[in-house]
Coordinates of C-alpha atoms in Angstrom, one line a residue:
M1 CA -158.0 56.2 5.4
N2 CA -161.3 56.0 4.7
I3 CA -162.2 56.8 0.4
N4 CA -165.6 58.9 1.7
L5 CA -162.8 61.3 3.7
V6 CA -160.4 61.3 1.0
I7 CA -163.4 62.9 -1.5
L8 CA -164.1 64.8 1.6
L9 CA -160.9 66.7 2.0
S10 CA -160.7 67.2 -1.8
L11 CA -164.1 68.8 -1.8
L12 CA -162.9 71.4 0.9
S13 CA -159.5 72.0 -0.4
I14 CA -161.0 73.3 -3.8
S15 CA -164.1 75.5 -2.0
N16 CA -163.6 77.9 -4.2
G17 CA -163.1 75.9 -7.6
Y18 CA -161.5 76.1 -10.7
K19 CA -162.3 77.7 -13.9
I20 CA -162.6 74.9 -16.5
L21 CA -163.7 75.7 -20.0
F22 CA -165.3 72.2 -21.5
L23 CA -165.4 71.7 -25.2
V24 CA -167.4 69.1 -26.9
P25 CA -167.7 70.5 -30.6
F26 CA -169.0 66.9 -32.1
P27 CA -172.9 66.4 -31.6
G28 CA -173.4 62.8 -31.1
P29 CA -176.3 62.7 -28.7
S30 CA -175.1 59.2 -26.8
H31 CA -171.1 61.3 -26.7
W32 CA -173.3 64.6 -24.9
F33 CA -175.0 62.2 -23.2
S34 CA -171.8 60.8 -21.6
L35 CA -170.1 63.9 -21.3
Q36 CA -172.4 66.1 -19.5
S37 CA -172.0 63.3 -16.3
F38 CA -168.5 65.1 -16.3
V39 CA -169.7 68.5 -15.9
K40 CA -172.6 67.8 -13.9
E41 CA -169.8 66.5 -11.5
L42 CA -167.7 69.5 -12.0
V43 CA -169.9 71.8 -10.9
N44 CA -171.0 69.8 -7.7
R45 CA -167.7 70.0 -6.8
G46 CA -167.5 73.4 -6.5
H47 CA -165.6 73.8 -9.8
H48 CA -166.9 76.7 -12.3
V49 CA -167.7 75.2 -16.1
T50 CA -168.0 76.6 -19.4
A51 CA -169.4 74.4 -21.7
I52 CA -169.3 74.8 -25.7
V53 CA -171.9 72.5 -26.9
N54 CA -174.1 71.6 -29.4
K55 CA -177.3 70.8 -27.4
P56 CA -178.2 71.7 -23.8
I57 CA -178.1 70.0 -20.7
T58 CA -181.9 69.4 -19.7
A59 CA -182.8 70.1 -16.8
F60 CA -179.5 71.5 -14.8
K61 CA -178.7 74.8 -13.8
S62 CA -176.2 76.6 -11.5
P63 CA -174.7 79.8 -10.9
N64 CA -171.5 77.9 -11.7
Y65 CA -172.7 76.6 -15.5
T66 CA -172.3 78.4 -18.0
E67 CA -173.3 76.9 -21.7
I68 CA -172.0 78.5 -24.7
L69 CA -174.4 77.0 -27.8
I70 CA -173.8 76.6 -30.7
N71 CA -176.6 77.7 -33.3
P72 CA -177.4 76.2 -34.9
P73 CA -176.3 72.7 -34.2
F74 CA -173.9 70.7 -36.5
D75 CA -176.7 68.5 -38.7
L76 CA -175.0 64.9 -39.0
T77 CA -177.3 64.1 -41.0
T78 CA -175.0 66.3 -43.9
V79 CA -172.0 63.6 -43.6
F80 CA -174.3 60.7 -42.5
S81 CA -177.0 59.0 -44.5
Y82 CA -179.0 56.7 -42.0
T83 CA -180.7 54.7 -45.6
D84 CA -177.1 54.1 -46.1
I85 CA -176.7 52.5 -42.6
Y86 CA -179.9 50.8 -42.8
D87 CA -179.8 49.4 -46.5
S88 CA -176.3 48.5 -46.7
P89 CA -173.8 46.2 -45.5
E90 CA -171.0 47.5 -42.9
D91 CA -168.1 50.0 -44.0
S92 CA -164.8 48.6 -44.5
N93 CA -162.1 49.2 -41.6
F94 CA -160.4 51.6 -44.2
E95 CA -163.5 53.1 -44.6
K96 CA -164.3 53.9 -41.3
V97 CA -160.7 55.7 -40.9
R98 CA -161.6 58.0 -43.7
A99 CA -165.1 58.5 -41.8
Y100 CA -163.7 60.2 -38.8
E101 CA -162.1 62.8 -40.6
R102 CA -165.2 63.1 -43.0
I103 CA -167.4 64.0 -40.3
C104 CA -165.2 65.6 -37.9
T105 CA -163.7 68.4 -40.0
P106 CA -166.7 69.9 -40.8
S107 CA -168.7 69.8 -37.3
S108 CA -164.6 71.6 -36.5
E109 CA -165.2 74.5 -38.7
H110 CA -168.9 74.2 -38.0
G111 CA -168.3 74.9 -33.7
L112 CA -165.5 77.7 -34.4
N113 CA -167.6 80.0 -37.3
N114 CA -170.8 79.9 -34.8
S115 CA -171.0 83.5 -33.6
N116 CA -171.6 82.7 -29.8
V117 CA -167.6 80.1 -30.2
Q118 CA -166.4 83.5 -31.7
K119 CA -166.7 85.7 -28.8
I120 CA -164.7 83.2 -26.8
I121 CA -161.9 83.3 -29.3
H122 CA -161.6 86.9 -29.6
S123 CA -163.0 87.7 -25.9
Q124 CA -159.8 89.7 -23.8
D125 CA -160.9 89.2 -20.4
L126 CA -161.8 85.1 -19.4
H127 CA -159.5 83.1 -18.0
F128 CA -159.6 79.5 -17.4
D129 CA -157.3 76.9 -15.6
L130 CA -158.0 74.1 -17.2
V131 CA -159.6 72.9 -20.7
I132 CA -161.6 69.9 -21.6
N133 CA -161.9 68.6 -24.9
E134 CA -163.5 65.8 -26.0
E135 CA -161.2 63.3 -28.1
M136 CA -162.6 63.1 -31.3
F137 CA -160.8 64.3 -33.8
H138 CA -161.3 67.6 -33.1
E139 CA -157.5 68.7 -33.0
S140 CA -158.2 72.5 -34.2
W141 CA -160.2 72.8 -30.7
L142 CA -156.3 72.7 -29.0
M143 CA -155.4 75.9 -29.6
F144 CA -158.1 76.7 -27.0
A145 CA -155.8 75.9 -24.5
Y146 CA -153.1 78.1 -26.5
K147 CA -155.2 81.0 -26.3
F148 CA -156.3 80.5 -22.3
N149 CA -152.4 79.5 -21.6
A150 CA -153.8 76.3 -19.6
P151 CA -153.7 72.7 -19.5
V152 CA -155.8 70.4 -21.3
V153 CA -157.2 67.3 -20.9
T154 CA -159.2 65.4 -23.5
I155 CA -161.6 62.7 -23.0
S156 CA -162.3 60.2 -25.6
T157 CA -165.8 59.0 -25.8
Y158 CA -164.9 55.7 -27.9
G159 CA -162.1 53.7 -26.2
Y160 CA -158.8 53.9 -26.9
S161 CA -156.6 54.7 -30.2
D162 CA -152.6 54.6 -30.6
F163 CA -151.8 57.5 -30.8
F164 CA -153.5 58.0 -27.4
D165 CA -149.6 56.8 -26.9
S166 CA -148.2 59.0 -29.3
A167 CA -149.0 62.4 -26.8
M168 CA -147.9 60.2 -24.3
G169 CA -144.4 59.2 -25.9
L170 CA -144.9 55.7 -25.9
L171 CA -144.7 53.6 -29.6
T172 CA -147.8 51.0 -29.6
P173 CA -146.6 47.6 -30.2
I174 CA -148.8 46.3 -33.1
S175 CA -147.5 43.2 -32.6
H176 CA -149.6 42.2 -29.8
V177 CA -151.8 45.1 -29.2
P178 CA -155.0 45.1 -31.7
H179 CA -156.4 48.9 -33.7
M180 CA -158.7 50.6 -32.2
L181 CA -161.4 49.6 -34.7
L182 CA -160.7 45.6 -35.0
P183 CA -162.1 43.2 -32.2
Y184 CA -159.0 41.4 -31.8
G185 CA -157.2 40.1 -28.6
D186 CA -153.8 40.3 -27.7
E187 CA -153.3 37.0 -29.0
M188 CA -153.4 37.3 -32.5
T189 CA -153.0 35.2 -35.2
Y190 CA -150.6 35.4 -38.0
S191 CA -153.1 36.8 -40.8
Q192 CA -154.7 39.3 -37.8
R193 CA -150.9 40.4 -37.4
V194 CA -150.8 41.2 -41.2
F195 CA -154.2 42.8 -41.7
N196 CA -153.5 44.6 -38.0
V197 CA -150.3 46.3 -39.6
I198 CA -151.7 47.4 -42.7
L199 CA -154.8 48.9 -40.9
T200 CA -152.5 50.4 -38.4
V201 CA -149.9 51.8 -41.0
Y202 CA -153.1 53.1 -43.3
D203 CA -154.3 54.8 -40.0
R204 CA -151.0 56.6 -39.1
L205 CA -150.6 57.7 -42.6
Y206 CA -154.3 58.7 -43.1
R207 CA -153.6 60.9 -40.1
T208 CA -150.6 62.4 -41.0
W209 CA -150.8 63.3 -44.1
V210 CA -154.8 64.4 -44.3
T211 CA -156.6 65.0 -41.1
I212 CA -153.7 66.4 -38.9
P213 CA -153.3 68.7 -41.9
I214 CA -156.9 70.1 -42.6
Q215 CA -157.3 70.3 -38.5
N216 CA -154.2 72.7 -38.9
G217 CA -155.8 74.7 -41.8
I218 CA -158.9 75.1 -39.8
A219 CA -156.9 76.3 -36.5
Q220 CA -155.2 78.9 -38.5
R221 CA -158.2 80.0 -39.8
Y222 CA -159.8 80.4 -36.5
F223 CA -157.2 81.9 -34.6
G224 CA -154.5 83.4 -36.4
H225 CA -155.1 86.5 -34.9
L226 CA -153.2 84.9 -32.0
A227 CA -149.9 84.8 -34.1
K228 CA -147.3 87.4 -32.7
P229 CA -144.3 88.8 -35.0
G230 CA -141.4 86.4 -34.6
Q231 CA -144.3 83.8 -32.7
P232 CA -146.7 82.1 -35.0
L233 CA -149.4 79.7 -33.9
P234 CA -148.4 76.1 -32.7
K235 CA -149.2 73.5 -34.7
V236 CA -151.6 71.1 -33.5
E237 CA -149.6 68.3 -33.6
E238 CA -147.2 70.4 -31.0
L239 CA -150.4 71.0 -29.1
Y240 CA -151.7 67.3 -29.4
R241 CA -148.3 66.6 -27.8
N242 CA -148.8 69.1 -24.9
I243 CA -152.0 67.8 -23.7
S244 CA -151.6 66.8 -20.0
L245 CA -153.9 63.9 -19.5
I246 CA -156.4 61.5 -21.2
L247 CA -159.6 60.2 -19.9
V248 CA -160.6 57.1 -22.0
N249 CA -163.9 55.1 -21.6
S250 CA -162.3 51.8 -21.3
H251 CA -162.4 49.2 -18.3
R252 CA -160.3 46.7 -17.9
T253 CA -163.1 43.9 -17.6
T254 CA -163.7 44.4 -21.0
S255 CA -159.8 45.7 -22.9
K256 CA -156.8 43.3 -22.9
P257 CA -154.2 44.5 -21.2
R258 CA -151.4 46.8 -23.5
P259 CA -149.2 49.2 -22.4
Q260 CA -149.8 52.6 -21.7
M261 CA -148.6 55.9 -19.6
P262 CA -149.6 57.4 -16.6
G263 CA -151.6 60.2 -18.8
V264 CA -153.5 57.6 -19.6
V265 CA -156.1 57.3 -17.4
Y266 CA -159.1 54.1 -17.9
V267 CA -162.5 55.8 -16.8
G268 CA -165.1 53.4 -18.7
G269 CA -168.3 53.5 -16.7
A270 CA -167.6 56.6 -15.2
H271 CA -171.5 57.7 -16.3
I272 CA -173.1 54.9 -14.7
T273 CA -175.0 56.2 -11.4
P274 CA -177.1 54.4 -8.9
A275 CA -180.6 52.6 -10.2
K276 CA -183.1 56.0 -10.0
P277 CA -186.7 54.5 -9.4
L278 CA -188.7 54.3 -13.0
P279 CA -191.8 55.6 -14.1
A280 CA -195.3 53.8 -12.1
T281 CA -196.1 52.7 -15.9
I282 CA -192.8 51.3 -17.1
Q283 CA -192.3 49.8 -13.2
E284 CA -195.3 47.8 -13.6
F285 CA -194.9 46.7 -17.1
I286 CA -191.4 44.9 -15.6
D287 CA -193.0 43.7 -12.1
N288 CA -195.9 42.3 -14.1
S289 CA -193.7 40.3 -16.3
E290 CA -194.1 36.5 -15.3
H291 CA -191.0 35.6 -17.6
G292 CA -188.5 38.4 -17.4
V293 CA -188.4 41.4 -19.9
I294 CA -186.4 42.2 -22.5
L295 CA -185.4 46.2 -23.5
F296 CA -184.5 47.1 -27.0
S297 CA -183.1 50.6 -27.9
L298 CA -180.8 51.8 -30.3
G299 CA -179.6 54.7 -28.7
S300 CA -180.0 57.8 -29.0
L301 CA -178.8 58.4 -32.7
L302 CA -180.7 56.0 -34.7
Q303 CA -183.7 56.1 -34.1
S304 CA -186.1 52.6 -34.7
S305 CA -189.2 54.6 -35.8
Q306 CA -187.0 55.0 -38.9
L307 CA -185.5 51.6 -39.4
P308 CA -186.9 50.1 -42.9
E309 CA -190.7 48.8 -42.6
A310 CA -190.1 45.1 -42.8
K311 CA -187.8 45.3 -40.7
I312 CA -189.8 46.9 -37.6
Q313 CA -192.5 44.3 -38.6
L314 CA -189.6 41.8 -38.9
F315 CA -189.2 42.8 -35.0
L316 CA -193.1 43.0 -34.1
K317 CA -193.6 39.4 -35.6
V318 CA -190.7 38.0 -33.6
F319 CA -191.6 39.8 -30.4
S320 CA -195.2 38.5 -30.1
Q321 CA -193.8 34.9 -30.2
L322 CA -191.8 35.5 -26.8
K323 CA -193.3 34.5 -23.3
Q324 CA -191.0 37.5 -22.2
R325 CA -192.1 41.2 -21.9
V326 CA -190.9 43.6 -24.4
I327 CA -189.6 47.4 -23.9
W328 CA -189.0 48.8 -26.9
K329 CA -187.3 52.8 -27.3
Y330 CA -189.5 53.7 -30.6
E331 CA -189.8 57.2 -31.2
D332 CA -193.4 57.1 -32.6
E333 CA -196.0 55.8 -29.9
S334 CA -198.9 55.4 -32.3
L335 CA -197.6 52.1 -33.6
E336 CA -199.6 49.3 -33.1
V337 CA -197.3 46.4 -30.9
P338 CA -198.6 43.1 -29.6
P339 CA -199.6 43.5 -26.3
N340 CA -196.4 41.9 -24.2
V341 CA -195.0 45.0 -26.3
L342 CA -194.2 48.4 -24.5
I343 CA -193.1 50.9 -27.0
K344 CA -192.0 54.6 -25.8
K345 CA -189.8 57.5 -27.5
W346 CA -187.3 57.9 -24.3
L347 CA -186.7 55.4 -21.9
P348 CA -184.4 55.7 -18.6
Q349 CA -181.9 53.0 -20.1
S350 CA -179.4 52.0 -17.3
D351 CA -182.0 52.1 -14.7
I352 CA -184.3 49.7 -16.6
L353 CA -181.1 47.3 -17.1
A354 CA -180.5 47.7 -13.4
Q355 CA -183.8 45.9 -12.7
P356 CA -184.0 42.3 -11.6
N357 CA -186.0 40.8 -13.8
V358 CA -184.4 42.4 -16.8
V359 CA -183.1 39.2 -18.6
L360 CA -181.6 40.4 -21.9
F361 CA -180.8 43.7 -23.5
I362 CA -181.1 44.1 -27.7
T363 CA -178.3 47.2 -28.5
H364 CA -176.5 48.7 -31.3
G365 CA -173.1 48.2 -29.7
G366 CA -172.4 52.0 -28.6
M367 CA -169.6 52.4 -26.0
S368 CA -171.8 53.7 -23.1
G369 CA -175.0 50.8 -23.6
T370 CA -172.3 48.7 -23.6
F371 CA -170.9 49.3 -20.2
E372 CA -174.3 49.9 -18.9
G373 CA -175.6 46.3 -20.1
T374 CA -171.9 45.0 -18.5
A375 CA -172.4 46.5 -15.4
R376 CA -175.9 45.7 -14.8
G377 CA -175.3 42.2 -16.0
V378 CA -177.4 41.8 -18.1
P379 CA -176.6 39.6 -21.7
M380 CA -176.6 41.2 -24.6
L381 CA -177.7 40.6 -28.1
F382 CA -176.0 42.9 -30.5
I383 CA -177.2 45.0 -33.8
P384 CA -174.0 46.9 -35.2
F385 CA -174.5 49.6 -37.8
F386 CA -171.5 51.6 -37.7
G387 CA -168.1 53.4 -36.1
D388 CA -167.1 51.2 -32.9
Q389 CA -170.0 49.1 -33.0
K390 CA -169.4 46.4 -34.0
R391 CA -166.0 45.9 -32.4
N392 CA -168.0 46.3 -29.1
A393 CA -170.4 43.7 -30.4
L394 CA -167.6 40.8 -31.4
K395 CA -165.7 42.1 -28.2
S396 CA -168.8 40.9 -25.6
A397 CA -169.6 38.4 -28.1
S398 CA -166.1 36.4 -27.1
N399 CA -166.1 37.5 -23.1
G400 CA -169.4 35.1 -23.5
N401 CA -172.0 37.9 -22.4
G402 CA -173.5 38.2 -25.8
L403 CA -174.5 37.6 -29.6
L404 CA -173.7 38.9 -32.8
L405 CA -176.5 39.6 -35.6
T406 CA -176.3 41.7 -38.9
F407 CA -179.3 44.4 -39.8
Y408 CA -178.5 43.9 -42.8
S409 CA -178.9 40.2 -43.2
I410 CA -181.3 39.8 -40.5
S411 CA -184.3 37.5 -40.6
E412 CA -187.1 36.0 -38.9
D413 CA -185.4 32.6 -38.4
S414 CA -182.0 34.1 -37.2
L415 CA -183.5 36.5 -34.6
S416 CA -186.0 34.2 -33.1
A417 CA -183.3 31.2 -33.1
T418 CA -180.5 33.7 -31.3
L419 CA -183.2 35.0 -28.6
D420 CA -183.5 31.5 -28.2
E421 CA -180.5 30.7 -27.2
L422 CA -179.9 34.0 -25.5
L423 CA -182.9 33.3 -23.2
S424 CA -182.4 29.8 -22.7
N425 CA -179.1 28.6 -22.1
S426 CA -177.6 29.8 -18.5
K427 CA -174.2 30.2 -19.7
Y428 CA -174.7 33.6 -21.2
N429 CA -176.5 34.7 -18.2
S430 CA -173.6 33.0 -15.7
R431 CA -170.7 34.8 -17.2
A432 CA -172.8 38.3 -17.7
K433 CA -172.8 38.3 -13.9
E434 CA -169.3 37.4 -13.4
L435 CA -168.5 40.5 -15.8
A436 CA -170.6 42.7 -13.9
R437 CA -168.8 41.9 -10.5
N438 CA -165.6 42.5 -11.8
F439 CA -166.1 45.8 -13.9
N440 CA -168.2 47.2 -10.4
D441 CA -164.9 46.1 -8.5
N442 CA -163.3 49.2 -8.7
L443 CA -160.8 50.9 -5.7
V444 CA -163.0 54.3 -6.4
H445 CA -165.8 55.0 -8.7
P446 CA -164.1 55.8 -12.4
M447 CA -166.2 59.1 -11.8
D448 CA -164.0 60.3 -9.1
E449 CA -161.1 58.6 -10.1
A450 CA -161.9 61.3 -13.4
M451 CA -162.4 64.2 -11.1
F452 CA -159.4 63.1 -9.2
W453 CA -156.7 63.3 -12.1
I454 CA -158.3 66.3 -13.3
E455 CA -158.0 68.4 -10.3
Y456 CA -154.2 67.0 -10.0
V457 CA -153.7 68.3 -13.5
I458 CA -154.6 71.8 -12.4
R459 CA -153.4 71.7 -8.8
S460 CA -149.6 70.2 -11.0
N461 CA -149.4 72.8 -13.3
G462 CA -150.3 70.6 -16.3
A463 CA -148.3 67.2 -15.0
K464 CA -145.4 67.1 -17.4
H465 CA -144.2 63.9 -15.1
L466 CA -147.0 62.0 -16.2
K467 CA -145.9 61.6 -19.9
S468 CA -142.6 60.4 -21.3
S469 CA -139.9 62.6 -22.6
A470 CA -139.8 60.4 -25.5
V471 CA -143.2 62.2 -26.9
N472 CA -140.5 65.0 -28.3
M473 CA -138.0 62.1 -29.6
S474 CA -137.4 61.2 -33.2
L475 CA -138.6 57.9 -34.7
F476 CA -135.0 57.4 -35.6
S477 CA -133.9 57.9 -32.0
Y478 CA -136.8 56.3 -30.3
L479 CA -136.4 52.5 -32.1
L480 CA -132.2 53.2 -31.1
L481 CA -131.4 53.3 -35.3
D482 CA -128.6 56.1 -33.6
I483 CA -127.1 53.9 -31.6
L484 CA -127.5 50.9 -33.8
V485 CA -126.8 52.9 -37.1
I486 CA -124.1 55.3 -36.3
P487 CA -121.7 52.7 -34.6
I488 CA -122.1 50.5 -38.1
A489 CA -121.8 53.7 -40.2
V490 CA -118.6 55.2 -38.8
L491 CA -117.2 50.8 -38.7
W492 CA -118.4 50.9 -42.5
I493 CA -116.3 54.1 -43.2
V494 CA -113.2 52.9 -41.6
Y495 CA -113.4 49.6 -43.2
L496 CA -113.2 51.7 -46.7
L497 CA -111.3 54.1 -45.7
V498 CA -108.5 51.1 -44.9
K499 CA -109.5 48.9 -48.0
L500 CA -108.7 52.7 -50.2
L501 CA -105.3 53.0 -48.5
L502 CA -104.4 49.2 -48.9
S503 CA -105.6 49.3 -52.4
V504 CA -103.3 52.5 -52.9
K505 CA -100.3 51.3 -51.5
K506 CA -100.9 48.5 -53.6
L507 CA -101.5 50.1 -56.3
K508 CA -97.9 52.2 -55.4
S509 CA -96.2 48.8 -55.0
N510 CA -97.5 47.4 -58.5
D511 CA -96.0 50.8 -60.1
E512 CA -92.4 50.5 -59.3
P513 CA -89.4 48.9 -61.3
R514 CA -88.8 45.1 -61.4
D515 CA -86.4 43.6 -63.2
E516 CA -86.4 40.9 -65.5
Q517 CA -86.2 38.4 -62.5
G518 CA -89.3 40.4 -60.8
V519 CA -87.3 42.4 -58.4
T520 CA -87.7 45.9 -57.4
R521 CA -85.2 47.8 -58.6
N522 CA -83.6 50.9 -56.8
K523 CA -84.6 54.4 -59.1
K524 CA -81.3 56.0 -58.3
T525 CA -77.7 53.9 -57.8
K526 CA -74.7 54.7 -55.7

């Protein structure tokens, strides 16, 4: 059957629309930009969406869309220092594990404590068919699904984490599946496997002993009124195991295969749409570039205008020596730049990357931007700063469509040499075009797949059949230790009992009286 017809029939079947509560407690701009595409698509399909967000969607109005603002939004600078990022080497992977909790705990509490959100928490007359929560270490927010007795879908904007597996009843085989922060493939060396085990165990213990207890405490504080006599609030661990579906911002083209349950679905590239016309000044700048254009953007959270002055001048000096033109997302348009450089405080990044005259993308390595560069077939130079960016950079470098420079140690020579390698060696462009063909070769667009599964969860009352019943098994049973240990224990007990009986019998035998020749004498003679 024609795919467009399938989509049309699906739309007609839900013409009345479902009521969906969409939760975005994390204030990261790039996260919200990606998640906005899901909100818009749900509304366009006739669903009634109520979204709790830190910032409004720009220029989007619909009678089916209600926005609950966390006002004021959480200020990331209270837990996130730009100075440390620009002036220091990258944090260790262990610090990154701790950083997720350090950033997301205060943002969880800030959102739930907001008066606008409190109205939803204490509402009596609201009903929702589904709760969608961003998968970003805000497990306390899963309590909304308990309040409204609705199934829950989560969307991970940062990729695949091992605890998604545990939510679906699968124990991650870390012998060949690397931790989410590591750039390893599925053919790890011995030393890589050792470090993978250490980091994975550390992450699981930290999550079990620190992150989850903190999130439980937050949930108890803000949803405690929902508890009833004899019916206490569920733990967030239980709520996490009840997640119906996890949509993951990953793609088979850029991620190595790993075992996964049907309840975990890849939707990498869902936010990417056909290219739209560019502003006239940008289009003219690109069209008049004889040797191609380089796009330079550090995303929506980091701002190029806040880079150390020495680094800004370094970039400008190197750019001035290129025959290519450069479009730089730079937030202060009063900066004096060489004639081959155009700066704009905002850029339609994906649409620019779709231009055939764009020959290179200089990026920090955020997941969304990395997918956009991959989908558009543009080679990339990565300058990662924090989080998953270095992992994304190293993966792309290993895939052959990009190279990596460390911001802390970048120099004029290293930047010039790396740009020359990427621009003059055709292998990077060829590989980028090959990956783009594979990335865009899908049965349906990732957004259409995401919409199908979201609606499927509602239609099937939570789609409990998408996960294994092993989600409720103890680790002891999951690893078959009960099958192996119990029989061995029983045999060992039987062995000890037999040994004990033989010892007693031998002891009794030794206690019986004997004559001078060692022959046992009867205690009584006839």
